[in-house]
Coordinates of C-alpha atoms in Angstrom, one line a residue:
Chain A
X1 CA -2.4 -37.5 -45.3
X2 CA -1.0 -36.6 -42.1
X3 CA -3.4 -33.7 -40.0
X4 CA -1.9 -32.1 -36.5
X5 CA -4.2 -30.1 -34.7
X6 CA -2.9 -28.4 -31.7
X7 CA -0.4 -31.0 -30.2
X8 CA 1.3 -30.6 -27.3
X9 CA 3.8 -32.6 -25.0
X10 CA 5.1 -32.0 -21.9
X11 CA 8.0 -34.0 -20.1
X12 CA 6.8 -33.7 -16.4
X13 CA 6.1 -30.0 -15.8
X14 CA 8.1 -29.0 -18.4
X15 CA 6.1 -27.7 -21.7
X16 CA 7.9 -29.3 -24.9
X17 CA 5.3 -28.6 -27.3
X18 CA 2.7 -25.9 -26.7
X19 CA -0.1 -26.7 -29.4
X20 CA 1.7 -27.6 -32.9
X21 CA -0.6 -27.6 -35.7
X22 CA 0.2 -28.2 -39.2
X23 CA -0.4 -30.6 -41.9
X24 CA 1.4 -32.8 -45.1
X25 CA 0.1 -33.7 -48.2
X26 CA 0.2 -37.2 -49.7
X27 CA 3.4 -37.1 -51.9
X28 CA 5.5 -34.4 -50.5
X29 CA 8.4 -33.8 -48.7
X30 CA 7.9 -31.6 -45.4
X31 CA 10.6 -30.2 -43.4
X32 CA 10.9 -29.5 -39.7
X33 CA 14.0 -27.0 -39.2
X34 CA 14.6 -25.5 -35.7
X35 CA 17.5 -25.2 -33.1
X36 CA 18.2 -28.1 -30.7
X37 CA 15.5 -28.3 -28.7
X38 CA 13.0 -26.8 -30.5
X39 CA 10.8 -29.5 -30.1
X40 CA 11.4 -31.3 -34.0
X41 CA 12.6 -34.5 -32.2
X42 CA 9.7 -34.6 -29.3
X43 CA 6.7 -34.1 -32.4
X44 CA 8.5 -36.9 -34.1
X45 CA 8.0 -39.2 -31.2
X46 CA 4.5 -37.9 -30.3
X47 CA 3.6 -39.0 -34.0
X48 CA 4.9 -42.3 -33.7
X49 CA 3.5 -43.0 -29.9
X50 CA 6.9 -43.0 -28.0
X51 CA 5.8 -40.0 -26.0
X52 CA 2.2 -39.1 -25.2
X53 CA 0.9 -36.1 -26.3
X54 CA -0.7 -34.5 -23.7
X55 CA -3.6 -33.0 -26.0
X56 CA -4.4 -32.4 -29.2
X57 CA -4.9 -34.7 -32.5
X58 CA -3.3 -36.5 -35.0
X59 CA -5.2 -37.7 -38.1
X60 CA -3.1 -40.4 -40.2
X61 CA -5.1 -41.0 -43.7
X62 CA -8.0 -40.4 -42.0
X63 CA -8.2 -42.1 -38.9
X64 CA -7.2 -40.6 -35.2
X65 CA -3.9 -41.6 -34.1
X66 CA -3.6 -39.8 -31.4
X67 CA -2.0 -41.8 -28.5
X68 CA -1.9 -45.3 -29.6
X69 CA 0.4 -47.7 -29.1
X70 CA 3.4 -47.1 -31.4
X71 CA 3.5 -50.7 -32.8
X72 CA -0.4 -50.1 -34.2
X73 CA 0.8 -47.0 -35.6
X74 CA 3.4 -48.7 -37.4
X75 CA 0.9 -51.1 -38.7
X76 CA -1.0 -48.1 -40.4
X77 CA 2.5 -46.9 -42.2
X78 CA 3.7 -44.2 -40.4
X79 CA 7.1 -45.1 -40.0
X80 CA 9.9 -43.3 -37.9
X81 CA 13.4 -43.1 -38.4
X82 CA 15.1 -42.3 -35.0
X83 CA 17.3 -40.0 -34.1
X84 CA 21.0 -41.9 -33.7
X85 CA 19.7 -44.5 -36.0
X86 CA 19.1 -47.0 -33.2
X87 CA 19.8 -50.0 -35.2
X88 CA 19.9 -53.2 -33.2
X89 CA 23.5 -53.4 -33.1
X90 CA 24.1 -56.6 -32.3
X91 CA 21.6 -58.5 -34.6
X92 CA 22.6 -58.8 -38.6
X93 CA 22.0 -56.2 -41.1
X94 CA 19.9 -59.5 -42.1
X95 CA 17.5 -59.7 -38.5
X96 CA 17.0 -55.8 -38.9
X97 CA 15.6 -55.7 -42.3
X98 CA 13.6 -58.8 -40.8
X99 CA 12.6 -57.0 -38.0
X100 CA 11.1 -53.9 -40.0
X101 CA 9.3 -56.3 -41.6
X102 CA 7.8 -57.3 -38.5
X103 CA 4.2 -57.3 -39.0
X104 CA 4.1 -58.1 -42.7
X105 CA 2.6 -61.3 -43.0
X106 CA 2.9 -61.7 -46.8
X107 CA 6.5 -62.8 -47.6
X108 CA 6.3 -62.5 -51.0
X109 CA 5.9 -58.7 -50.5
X110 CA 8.4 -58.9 -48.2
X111 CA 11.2 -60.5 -50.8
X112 CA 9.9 -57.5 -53.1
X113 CA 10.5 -55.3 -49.9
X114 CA 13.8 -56.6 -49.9
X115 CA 14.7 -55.9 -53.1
X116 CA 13.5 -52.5 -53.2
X117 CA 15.5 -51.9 -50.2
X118 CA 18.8 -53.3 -51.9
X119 CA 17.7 -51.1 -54.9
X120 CA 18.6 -48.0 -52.5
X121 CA 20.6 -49.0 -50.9
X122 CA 23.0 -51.9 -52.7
X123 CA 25.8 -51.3 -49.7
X124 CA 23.2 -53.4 -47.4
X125 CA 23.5 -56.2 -49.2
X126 CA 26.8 -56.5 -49.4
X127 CA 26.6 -56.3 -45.4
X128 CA 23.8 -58.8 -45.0
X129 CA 25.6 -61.1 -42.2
X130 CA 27.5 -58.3 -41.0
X131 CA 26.7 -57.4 -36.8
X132 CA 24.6 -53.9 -37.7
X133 CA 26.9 -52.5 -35.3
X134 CA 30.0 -52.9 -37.1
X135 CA 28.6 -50.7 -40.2
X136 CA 30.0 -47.4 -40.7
X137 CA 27.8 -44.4 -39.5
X138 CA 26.3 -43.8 -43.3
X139 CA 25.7 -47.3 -43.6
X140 CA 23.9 -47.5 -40.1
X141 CA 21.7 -44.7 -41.8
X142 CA 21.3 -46.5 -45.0
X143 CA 20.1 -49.4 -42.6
X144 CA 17.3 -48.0 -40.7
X145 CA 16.1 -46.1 -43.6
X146 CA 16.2 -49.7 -45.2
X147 CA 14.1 -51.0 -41.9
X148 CA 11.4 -48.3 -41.7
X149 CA 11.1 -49.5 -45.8
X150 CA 10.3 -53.2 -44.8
X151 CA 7.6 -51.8 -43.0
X152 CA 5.8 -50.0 -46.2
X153 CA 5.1 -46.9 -44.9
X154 CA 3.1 -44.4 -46.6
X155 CA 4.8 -41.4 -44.5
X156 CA 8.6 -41.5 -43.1
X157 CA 9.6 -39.9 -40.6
X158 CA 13.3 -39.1 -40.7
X159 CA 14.9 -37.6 -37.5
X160 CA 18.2 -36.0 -38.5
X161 CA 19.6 -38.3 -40.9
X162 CA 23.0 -36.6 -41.6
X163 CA 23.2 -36.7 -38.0
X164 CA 27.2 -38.3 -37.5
X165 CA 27.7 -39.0 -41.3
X166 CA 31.0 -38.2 -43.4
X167 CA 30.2 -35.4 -45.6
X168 CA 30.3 -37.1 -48.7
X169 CA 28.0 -39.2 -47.6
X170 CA 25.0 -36.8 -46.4
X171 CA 24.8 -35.8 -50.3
X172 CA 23.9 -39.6 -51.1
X173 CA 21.7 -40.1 -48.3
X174 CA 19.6 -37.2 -49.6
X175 CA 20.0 -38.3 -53.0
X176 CA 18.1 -41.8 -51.5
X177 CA 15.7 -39.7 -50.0
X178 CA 14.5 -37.7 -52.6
X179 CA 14.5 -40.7 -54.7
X180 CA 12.0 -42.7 -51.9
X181 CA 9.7 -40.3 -52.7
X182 CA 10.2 -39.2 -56.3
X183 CA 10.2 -43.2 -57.4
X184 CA 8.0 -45.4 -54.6
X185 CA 5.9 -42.5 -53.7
X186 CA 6.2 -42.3 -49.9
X187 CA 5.6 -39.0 -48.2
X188 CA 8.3 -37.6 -45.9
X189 CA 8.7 -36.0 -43.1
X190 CA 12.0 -34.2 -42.3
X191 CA 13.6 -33.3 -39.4
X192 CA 16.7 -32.0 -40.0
X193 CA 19.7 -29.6 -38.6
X194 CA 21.3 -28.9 -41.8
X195 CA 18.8 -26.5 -42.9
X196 CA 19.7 -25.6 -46.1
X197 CA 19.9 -29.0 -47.4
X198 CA 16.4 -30.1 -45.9
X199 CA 14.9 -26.8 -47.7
X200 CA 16.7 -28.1 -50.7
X201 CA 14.7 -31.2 -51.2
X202 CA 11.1 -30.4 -49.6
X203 CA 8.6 -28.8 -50.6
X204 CA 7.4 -27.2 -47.7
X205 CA 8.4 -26.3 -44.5
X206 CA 8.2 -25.2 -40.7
X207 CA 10.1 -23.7 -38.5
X208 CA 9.8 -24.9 -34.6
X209 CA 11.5 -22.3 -32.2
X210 CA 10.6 -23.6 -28.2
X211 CA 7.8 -25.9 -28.9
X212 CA 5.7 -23.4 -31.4
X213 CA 5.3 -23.1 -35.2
X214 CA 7.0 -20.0 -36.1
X215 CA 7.1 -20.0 -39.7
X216 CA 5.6 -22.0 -42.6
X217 CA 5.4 -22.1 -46.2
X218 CA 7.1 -23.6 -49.4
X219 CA 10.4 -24.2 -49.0
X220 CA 11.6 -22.6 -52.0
X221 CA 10.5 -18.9 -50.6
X222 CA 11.8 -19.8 -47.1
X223 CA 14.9 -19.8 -48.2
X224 CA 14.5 -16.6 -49.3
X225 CA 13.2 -15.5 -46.4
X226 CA 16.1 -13.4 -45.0
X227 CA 15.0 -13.7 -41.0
X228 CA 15.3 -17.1 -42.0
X229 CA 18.6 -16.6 -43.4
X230 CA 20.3 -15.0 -40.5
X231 CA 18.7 -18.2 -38.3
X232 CA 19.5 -21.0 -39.6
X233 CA 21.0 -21.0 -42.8
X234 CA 24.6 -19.5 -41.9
X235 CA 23.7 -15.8 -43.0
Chain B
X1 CA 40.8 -89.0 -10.2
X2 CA 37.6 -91.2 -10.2
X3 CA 36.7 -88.8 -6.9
X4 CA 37.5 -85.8 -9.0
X5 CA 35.0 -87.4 -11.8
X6 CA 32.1 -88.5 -9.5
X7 CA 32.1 -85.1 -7.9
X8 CA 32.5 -83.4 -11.6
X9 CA 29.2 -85.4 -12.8
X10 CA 27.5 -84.2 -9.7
X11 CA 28.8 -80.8 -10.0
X12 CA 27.3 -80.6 -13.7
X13 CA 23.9 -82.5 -12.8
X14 CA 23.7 -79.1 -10.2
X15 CA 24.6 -76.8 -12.3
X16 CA 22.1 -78.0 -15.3
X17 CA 19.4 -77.2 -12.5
X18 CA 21.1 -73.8 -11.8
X19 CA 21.6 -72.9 -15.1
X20 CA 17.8 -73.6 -16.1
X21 CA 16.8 -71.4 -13.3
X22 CA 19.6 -68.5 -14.0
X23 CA 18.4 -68.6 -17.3
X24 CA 15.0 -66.6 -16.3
X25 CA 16.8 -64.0 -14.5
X26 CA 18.9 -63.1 -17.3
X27 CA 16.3 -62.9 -19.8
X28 CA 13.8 -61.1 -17.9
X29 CA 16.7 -58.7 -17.2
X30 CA 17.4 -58.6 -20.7
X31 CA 13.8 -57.2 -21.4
X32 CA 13.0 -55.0 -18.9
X33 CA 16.4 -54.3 -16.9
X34 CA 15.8 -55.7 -13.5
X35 CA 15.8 -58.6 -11.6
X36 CA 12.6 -60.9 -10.7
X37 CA 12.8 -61.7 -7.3
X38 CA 9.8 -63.7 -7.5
X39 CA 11.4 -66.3 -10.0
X40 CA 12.4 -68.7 -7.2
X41 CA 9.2 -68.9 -6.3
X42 CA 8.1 -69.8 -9.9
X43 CA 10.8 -72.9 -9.6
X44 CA 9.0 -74.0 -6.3
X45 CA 5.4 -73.9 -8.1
X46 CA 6.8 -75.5 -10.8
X47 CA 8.1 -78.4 -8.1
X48 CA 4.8 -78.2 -6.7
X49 CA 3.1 -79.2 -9.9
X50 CA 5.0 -81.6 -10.8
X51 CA 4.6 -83.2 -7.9
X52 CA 0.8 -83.2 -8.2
X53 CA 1.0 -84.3 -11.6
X54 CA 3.1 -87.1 -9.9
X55 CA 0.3 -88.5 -7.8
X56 CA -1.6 -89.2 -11.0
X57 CA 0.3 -90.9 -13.1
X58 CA 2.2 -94.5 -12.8
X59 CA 5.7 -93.9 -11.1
X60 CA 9.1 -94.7 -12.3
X61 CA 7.7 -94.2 -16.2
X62 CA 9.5 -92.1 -18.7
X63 CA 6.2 -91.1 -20.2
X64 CA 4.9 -90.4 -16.4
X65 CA 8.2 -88.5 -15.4
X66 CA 7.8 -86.5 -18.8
X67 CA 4.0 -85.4 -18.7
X68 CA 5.1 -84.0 -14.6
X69 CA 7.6 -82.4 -16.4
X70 CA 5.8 -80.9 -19.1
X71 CA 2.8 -80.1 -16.9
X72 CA 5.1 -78.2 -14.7
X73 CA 6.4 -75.9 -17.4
X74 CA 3.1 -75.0 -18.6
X75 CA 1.6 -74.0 -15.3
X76 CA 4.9 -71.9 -14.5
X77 CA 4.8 -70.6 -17.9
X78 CA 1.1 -69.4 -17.2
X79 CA 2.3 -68.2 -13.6
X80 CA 5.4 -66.1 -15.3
X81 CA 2.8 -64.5 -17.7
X82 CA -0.3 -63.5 -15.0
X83 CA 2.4 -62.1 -12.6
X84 CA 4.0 -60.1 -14.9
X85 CA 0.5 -59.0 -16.1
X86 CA -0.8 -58.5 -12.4
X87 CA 1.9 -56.8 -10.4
X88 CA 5.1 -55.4 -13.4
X89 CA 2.9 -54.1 -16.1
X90 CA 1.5 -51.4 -14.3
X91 CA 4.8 -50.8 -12.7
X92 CA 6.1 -50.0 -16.7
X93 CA 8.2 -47.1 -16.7
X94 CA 8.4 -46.6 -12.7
X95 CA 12.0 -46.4 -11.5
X96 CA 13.8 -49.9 -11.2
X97 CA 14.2 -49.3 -7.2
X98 CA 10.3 -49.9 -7.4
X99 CA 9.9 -53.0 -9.4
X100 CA 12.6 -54.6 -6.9
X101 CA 10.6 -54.2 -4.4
X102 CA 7.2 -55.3 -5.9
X103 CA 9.5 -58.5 -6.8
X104 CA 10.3 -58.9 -3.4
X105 CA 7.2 -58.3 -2.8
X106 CA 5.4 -61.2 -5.3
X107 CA 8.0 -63.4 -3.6
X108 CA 6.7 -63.5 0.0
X109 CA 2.9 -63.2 -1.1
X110 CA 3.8 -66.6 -3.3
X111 CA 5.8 -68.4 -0.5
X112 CA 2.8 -67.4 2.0
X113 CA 0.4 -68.6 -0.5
X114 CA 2.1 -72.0 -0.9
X115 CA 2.7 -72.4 2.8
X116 CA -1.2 -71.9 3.4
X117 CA -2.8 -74.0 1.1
X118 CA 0.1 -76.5 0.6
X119 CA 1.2 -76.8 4.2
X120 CA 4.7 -75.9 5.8
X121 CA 5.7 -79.6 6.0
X122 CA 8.1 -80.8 3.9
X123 CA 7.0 -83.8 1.1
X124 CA 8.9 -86.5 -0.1
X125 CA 9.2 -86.3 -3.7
X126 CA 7.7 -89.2 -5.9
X127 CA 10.1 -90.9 -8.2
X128 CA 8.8 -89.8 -11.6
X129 CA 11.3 -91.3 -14.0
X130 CA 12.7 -95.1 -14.1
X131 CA 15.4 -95.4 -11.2
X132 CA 18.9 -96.6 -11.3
X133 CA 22.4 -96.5 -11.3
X134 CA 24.7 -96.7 -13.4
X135 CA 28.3 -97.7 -12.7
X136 CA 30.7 -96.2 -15.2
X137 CA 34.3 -97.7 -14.0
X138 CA 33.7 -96.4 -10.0
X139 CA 31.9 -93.7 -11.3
X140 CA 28.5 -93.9 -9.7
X141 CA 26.0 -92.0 -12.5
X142 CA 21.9 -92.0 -11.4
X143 CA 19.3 -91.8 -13.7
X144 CA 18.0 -89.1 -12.4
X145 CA 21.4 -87.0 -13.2
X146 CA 21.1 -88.1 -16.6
X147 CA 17.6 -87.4 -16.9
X148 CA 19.1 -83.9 -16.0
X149 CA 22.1 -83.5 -18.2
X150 CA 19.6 -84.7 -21.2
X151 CA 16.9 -82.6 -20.2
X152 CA 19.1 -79.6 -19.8
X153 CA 20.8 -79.9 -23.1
X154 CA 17.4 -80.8 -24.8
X155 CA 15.6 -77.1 -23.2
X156 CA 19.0 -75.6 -24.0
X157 CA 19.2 -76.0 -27.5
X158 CA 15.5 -75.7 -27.7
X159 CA 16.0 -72.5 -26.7
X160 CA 18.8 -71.0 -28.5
X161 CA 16.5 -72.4 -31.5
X162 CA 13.7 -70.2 -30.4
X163 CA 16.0 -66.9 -29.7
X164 CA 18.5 -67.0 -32.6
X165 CA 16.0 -68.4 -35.5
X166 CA 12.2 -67.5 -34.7
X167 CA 10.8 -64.2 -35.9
X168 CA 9.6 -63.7 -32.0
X169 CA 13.2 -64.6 -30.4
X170 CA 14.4 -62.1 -32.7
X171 CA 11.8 -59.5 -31.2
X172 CA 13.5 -60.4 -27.9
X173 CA 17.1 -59.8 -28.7
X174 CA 15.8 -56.3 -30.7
X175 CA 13.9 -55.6 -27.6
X176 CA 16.9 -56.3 -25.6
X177 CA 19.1 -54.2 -27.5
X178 CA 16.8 -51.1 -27.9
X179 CA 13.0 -50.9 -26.5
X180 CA 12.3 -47.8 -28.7
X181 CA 13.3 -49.0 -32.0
X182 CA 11.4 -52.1 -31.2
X183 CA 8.9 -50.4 -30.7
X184 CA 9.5 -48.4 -33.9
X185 CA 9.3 -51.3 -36.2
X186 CA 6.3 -52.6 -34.8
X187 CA 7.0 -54.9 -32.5
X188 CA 4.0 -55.2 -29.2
X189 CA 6.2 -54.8 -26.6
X190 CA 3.9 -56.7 -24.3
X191 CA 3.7 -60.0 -26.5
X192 CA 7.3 -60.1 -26.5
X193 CA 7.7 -59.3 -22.6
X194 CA 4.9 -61.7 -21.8
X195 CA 6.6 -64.6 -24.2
X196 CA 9.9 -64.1 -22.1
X197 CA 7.9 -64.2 -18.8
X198 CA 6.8 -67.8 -19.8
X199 CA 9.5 -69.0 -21.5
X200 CA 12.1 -68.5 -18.5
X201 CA 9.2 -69.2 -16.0
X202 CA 8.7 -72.5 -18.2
X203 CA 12.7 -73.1 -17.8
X204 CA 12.6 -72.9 -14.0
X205 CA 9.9 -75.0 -13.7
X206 CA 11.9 -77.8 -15.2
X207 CA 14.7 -76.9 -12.4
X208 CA 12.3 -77.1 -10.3
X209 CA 11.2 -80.6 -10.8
X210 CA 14.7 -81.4 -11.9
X211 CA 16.0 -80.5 -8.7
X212 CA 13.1 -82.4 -6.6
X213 CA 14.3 -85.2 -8.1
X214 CA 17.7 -85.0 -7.1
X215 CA 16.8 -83.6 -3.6
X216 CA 13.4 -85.6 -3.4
X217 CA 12.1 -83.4 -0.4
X218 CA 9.5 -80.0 -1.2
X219 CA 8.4 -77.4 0.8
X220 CA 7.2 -73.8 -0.2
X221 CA 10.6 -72.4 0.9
X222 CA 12.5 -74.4 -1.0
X223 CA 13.4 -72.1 -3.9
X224 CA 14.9 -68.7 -1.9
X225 CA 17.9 -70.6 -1.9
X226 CA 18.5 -72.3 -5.6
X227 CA 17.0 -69.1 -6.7
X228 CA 19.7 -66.8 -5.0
X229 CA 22.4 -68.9 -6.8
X230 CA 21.0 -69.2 -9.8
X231 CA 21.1 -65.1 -9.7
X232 CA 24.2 -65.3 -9.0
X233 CA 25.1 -67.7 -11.7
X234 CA 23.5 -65.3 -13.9
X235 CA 25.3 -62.5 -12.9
X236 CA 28.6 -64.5 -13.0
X237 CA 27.9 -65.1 -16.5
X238 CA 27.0 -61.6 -17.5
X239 CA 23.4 -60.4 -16.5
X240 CA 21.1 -60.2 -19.6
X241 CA 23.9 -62.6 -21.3
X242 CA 21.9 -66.3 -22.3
X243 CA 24.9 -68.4 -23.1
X244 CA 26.7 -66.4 -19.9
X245 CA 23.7 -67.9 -17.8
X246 CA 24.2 -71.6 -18.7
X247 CA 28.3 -71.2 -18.3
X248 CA 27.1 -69.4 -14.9
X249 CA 24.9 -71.9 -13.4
X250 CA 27.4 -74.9 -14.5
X251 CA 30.2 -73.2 -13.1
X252 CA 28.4 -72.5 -10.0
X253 CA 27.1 -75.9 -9.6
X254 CA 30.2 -77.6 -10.4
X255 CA 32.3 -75.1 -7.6
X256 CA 29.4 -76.0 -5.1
X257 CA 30.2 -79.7 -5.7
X258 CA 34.1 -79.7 -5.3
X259 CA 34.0 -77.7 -1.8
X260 CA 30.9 -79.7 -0.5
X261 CA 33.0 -83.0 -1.0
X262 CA 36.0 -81.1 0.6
X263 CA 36.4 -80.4 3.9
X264 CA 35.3 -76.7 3.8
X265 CA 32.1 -78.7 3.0
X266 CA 30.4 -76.6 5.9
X267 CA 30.9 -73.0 4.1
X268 CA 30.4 -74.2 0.6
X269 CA 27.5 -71.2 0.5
X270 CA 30.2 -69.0 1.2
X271 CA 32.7 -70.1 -1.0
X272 CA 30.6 -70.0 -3.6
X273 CA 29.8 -67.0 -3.1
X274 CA 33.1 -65.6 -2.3
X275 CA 34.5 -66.7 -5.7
X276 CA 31.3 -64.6 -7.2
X277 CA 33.0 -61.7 -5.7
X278 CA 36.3 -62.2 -6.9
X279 CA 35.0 -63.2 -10.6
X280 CA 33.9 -60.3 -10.7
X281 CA 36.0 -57.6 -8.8
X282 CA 38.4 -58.9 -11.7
X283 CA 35.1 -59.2 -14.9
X284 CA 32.6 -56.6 -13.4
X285 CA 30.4 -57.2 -16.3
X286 CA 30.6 -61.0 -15.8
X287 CA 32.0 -63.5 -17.9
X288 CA 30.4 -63.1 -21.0
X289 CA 29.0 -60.2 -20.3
X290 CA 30.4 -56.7 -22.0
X291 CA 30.0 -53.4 -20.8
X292 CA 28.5 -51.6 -23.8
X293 CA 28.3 -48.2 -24.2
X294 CA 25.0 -46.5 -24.5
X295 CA 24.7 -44.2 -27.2
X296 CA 22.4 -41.6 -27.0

């Protein structure tokens, strides 16, 4: 579905991906893990056109990508779930589902959009005239997961969803995820600091150390994988 | 107190005008984070055209002052859009410090363009819309203030229809509020930048004509000086802040008024200006506007 062949981003003269290349399968649920700055939040953005890459190729269900404009990217459904949520805080939980529905012409997909989205996540609708910016952190997840959903994506990118959540909370949020892709079939992409959590729920996954794939393979022998261990998953 | 209420109409009749202008500046700010220097020039095209439009059709004619009116918007709308286009787009991501200038910039090149195919001289303004006045218990009302005050209020709430309940005024507050996540849910930037362009070049242009009719004289200068205040009504309402831009230019209008009828009448620039400073040494963020935290 998703095909990365030797990416690479710098910020000025500063290299922050030297030639990634890896690719995701229809269905599944990849993991990035890596230290900060590794480079998981720069190949998020490169995917979704906020940065440039500065060569390489991306192939999104068949078609090159590489460098367009992030709104056409959108339009094919690959969908990108920021880092810090960036919900528009002072529009209503309302105008943001609205917005990720931007370019959905159909509104009777749209209402079904809705519904699948209050499905997930049934604290939204509670919230539905609230200022986004008044929602607790978890709930500020739940809502731009919620957004990225109106847009029907067929990949999700999730930049570090636990990211400023109460505890309790990170288990549901995982729960959701797991159940996005179990249930409506979208194919995930995680970044993710809590390692052990993200290893938990994909199937397979990388390992970014400064700007380079240093490891790959099913998630379920990575854990395993005692290098790994000692890394990033507490010993 | 009839004094205080003749100069209060004619304070508000001003500050419609200001706050139509003002109104640009703070949503262009609110897109793209800086000021556009070259919006008081849009106000003077948009005079300009409407007084073209004016030498064609019948004078003193409600649909006559209307079509100027409506003519003017569209050609400053179009203006807004190609300048924006021309001489900001490329500049998309350069430092702030640049765009000023390129503002500054777009400014002169307009005023120089005007002065040489329009002429330096000053015109007399035609009398677009039916003339007279109204006396309202030793209040003296003209027309042409109403036609202001009813205009103003009609663009107003046209305009708080278009940014608080269409799908593309939405776009502009979510682009407003964060550019990436706009961007992220599939909003074209451009579009959205280019529909603000016109929109608040449209809204000046009505100033501009507004404000002809009220002081009936043109030249290509004529807008450095509305333009500055309106700014400044836009910063005393809180930059980027749309209902703080209408309280702004009212505010500053009405102010304007009360010291030009007093007999500080000869520094009413400066007192103007001097309560800008003390608004907001005491609101730096203006009076609607709120310092918000960016969270990274």
């Amino acid at each position: 579905m998703l095909e990365v062949t030797d990416l690479s981003v710098s910020y000025g003269a500063i290299s922050a991906l030297g030639g990634i290349s890896f690719s995701i399968e229809a269905g599944s649920i990849v993991t990035l893990i890596g230290a900060n700055g590794a480079g998981k939040t720069t190949t998020l953005r490169a995917l979704s056109g906020l940065v440039r890459a500065k060569g390489g190729r991306v192939t999104f269900a068949g078609a090159d990508i590489t460098n367009l404009a992030p709104h056409r990217i959108v339009a094919r459904g690959l969908c990108h779930v920021p880092e810090g949520r960036m919900i528009f805080s002072n529009l209503t939980v309302d105008e943001n589902l609205a917005m990720g529905a931007y370019l959905q012409k159909d509104q009777a997909r749209i209402a079904t959009n809705r519904d699948y989205v209050f499905g997930i996540f049934p604290r939204l609708q509670e919230r539905l005239l609230q200022p986004a910016g008044t929602l607790s952190g978890g709930e500020q997840q739940m809502l731009a997961i919620g957004r990225a959903l109106m847009g029907n994506p067929k990949l999700l990118m999730l930049d570090e969803p636990s990211l400023g959540i109460a505890p309790k909370l990170i288990r549901t949020i995982f729960e959701k995820i797991v159940e996005i892709n179990r249930r409506h079939g979208v194919t995930i992409l995680l970044v993710e600091q809590n390692a052990n959590l993200a290893l938990e729920i994909s199937h397979r996954a990388f390992v970014l150390e400064t700007g380079r794939i240093v490891m790959a393979g099913e998630s379920r022998t990575l854990r395993a994988n005692p290098e790994l261990k000692a890394a990033y998953l507490g010993g | 107190m009839t004094e205080f209420l003749q100069q209060l109409v004619n304070g508000v009749s001003l500050g419609a005008i200001f706050a139509l202008i003002a109104l640009g500046y703070t949503m262009v700010y609110g897109v793209l984070r800086f000021i556009n220097f070259a919006h008081s020039e849009v106000f003077m095209v948009g005079a300009f055209t409407g007084y073209f439009i004016g030498q064609h059709v019948p004078a003193h004619s409600m649909s006559g002052g209307l079509l100027a009116l409506a003519g003017a918007m569209a050609a400053s709308a179009v203006l807004g859009i190609v300048i924006e286009r021309l001489a900001y787009r490329p500049l998309r991501g350069a430092p702030t410090l640049n765009v000023l200038i390129t503002a500054i910039g777009v400014s002169l090149l307009l005023q120089n363009l005007a002065q040489y195919f329009w002429g330096a001289t000053p015109r007399p303004y035609p009398e677009l819309f039916p003339a007279a006045n109204y006396n309202l218990g030793g209040i003296v009302v003209s027309s042409n203030q109403v036609t202001v005050v009813v205009v103003t209020l009609a663009l107003l709430l046209a305009l708080r229809f278009i940014v608080l309940r269409t799908k593309i005024g939405t776009a502009m507050r979510a682009l407003s509020l964060n550019p990436k996540a706009a961007a992220l849910v599939g909003i074209n930037i451009d579009v959205v930048i280019s529909f603000t362009f016109g929109l608040g070049s449209a809204l000046a242009a009505a100033g501009g004509v507004l404000y002809a009719l009220n002081y009936p004289s043109i030249d290509p200068i004529m807008g450095t000086l509305p333009g500055l205040k309106a700014f400044v009504a836009a910063v005393l309402g809180g930059i980027g802040n749309i209902p703080g831009a209408a309280l702004g230019g009212l505010l500053l209008g009405v102010i304007e008024t009360f010291v030009n009828g007093s007999e500080w009448s000869t520094y009413k620039d400066a007192i103007a200006f001097a309560v800008l400073i003390l608004i907001l040494l005491f609101r730096p963020a203006g009076l609607l506007g709120r310092f918000t935290v960016e969270k990274v």
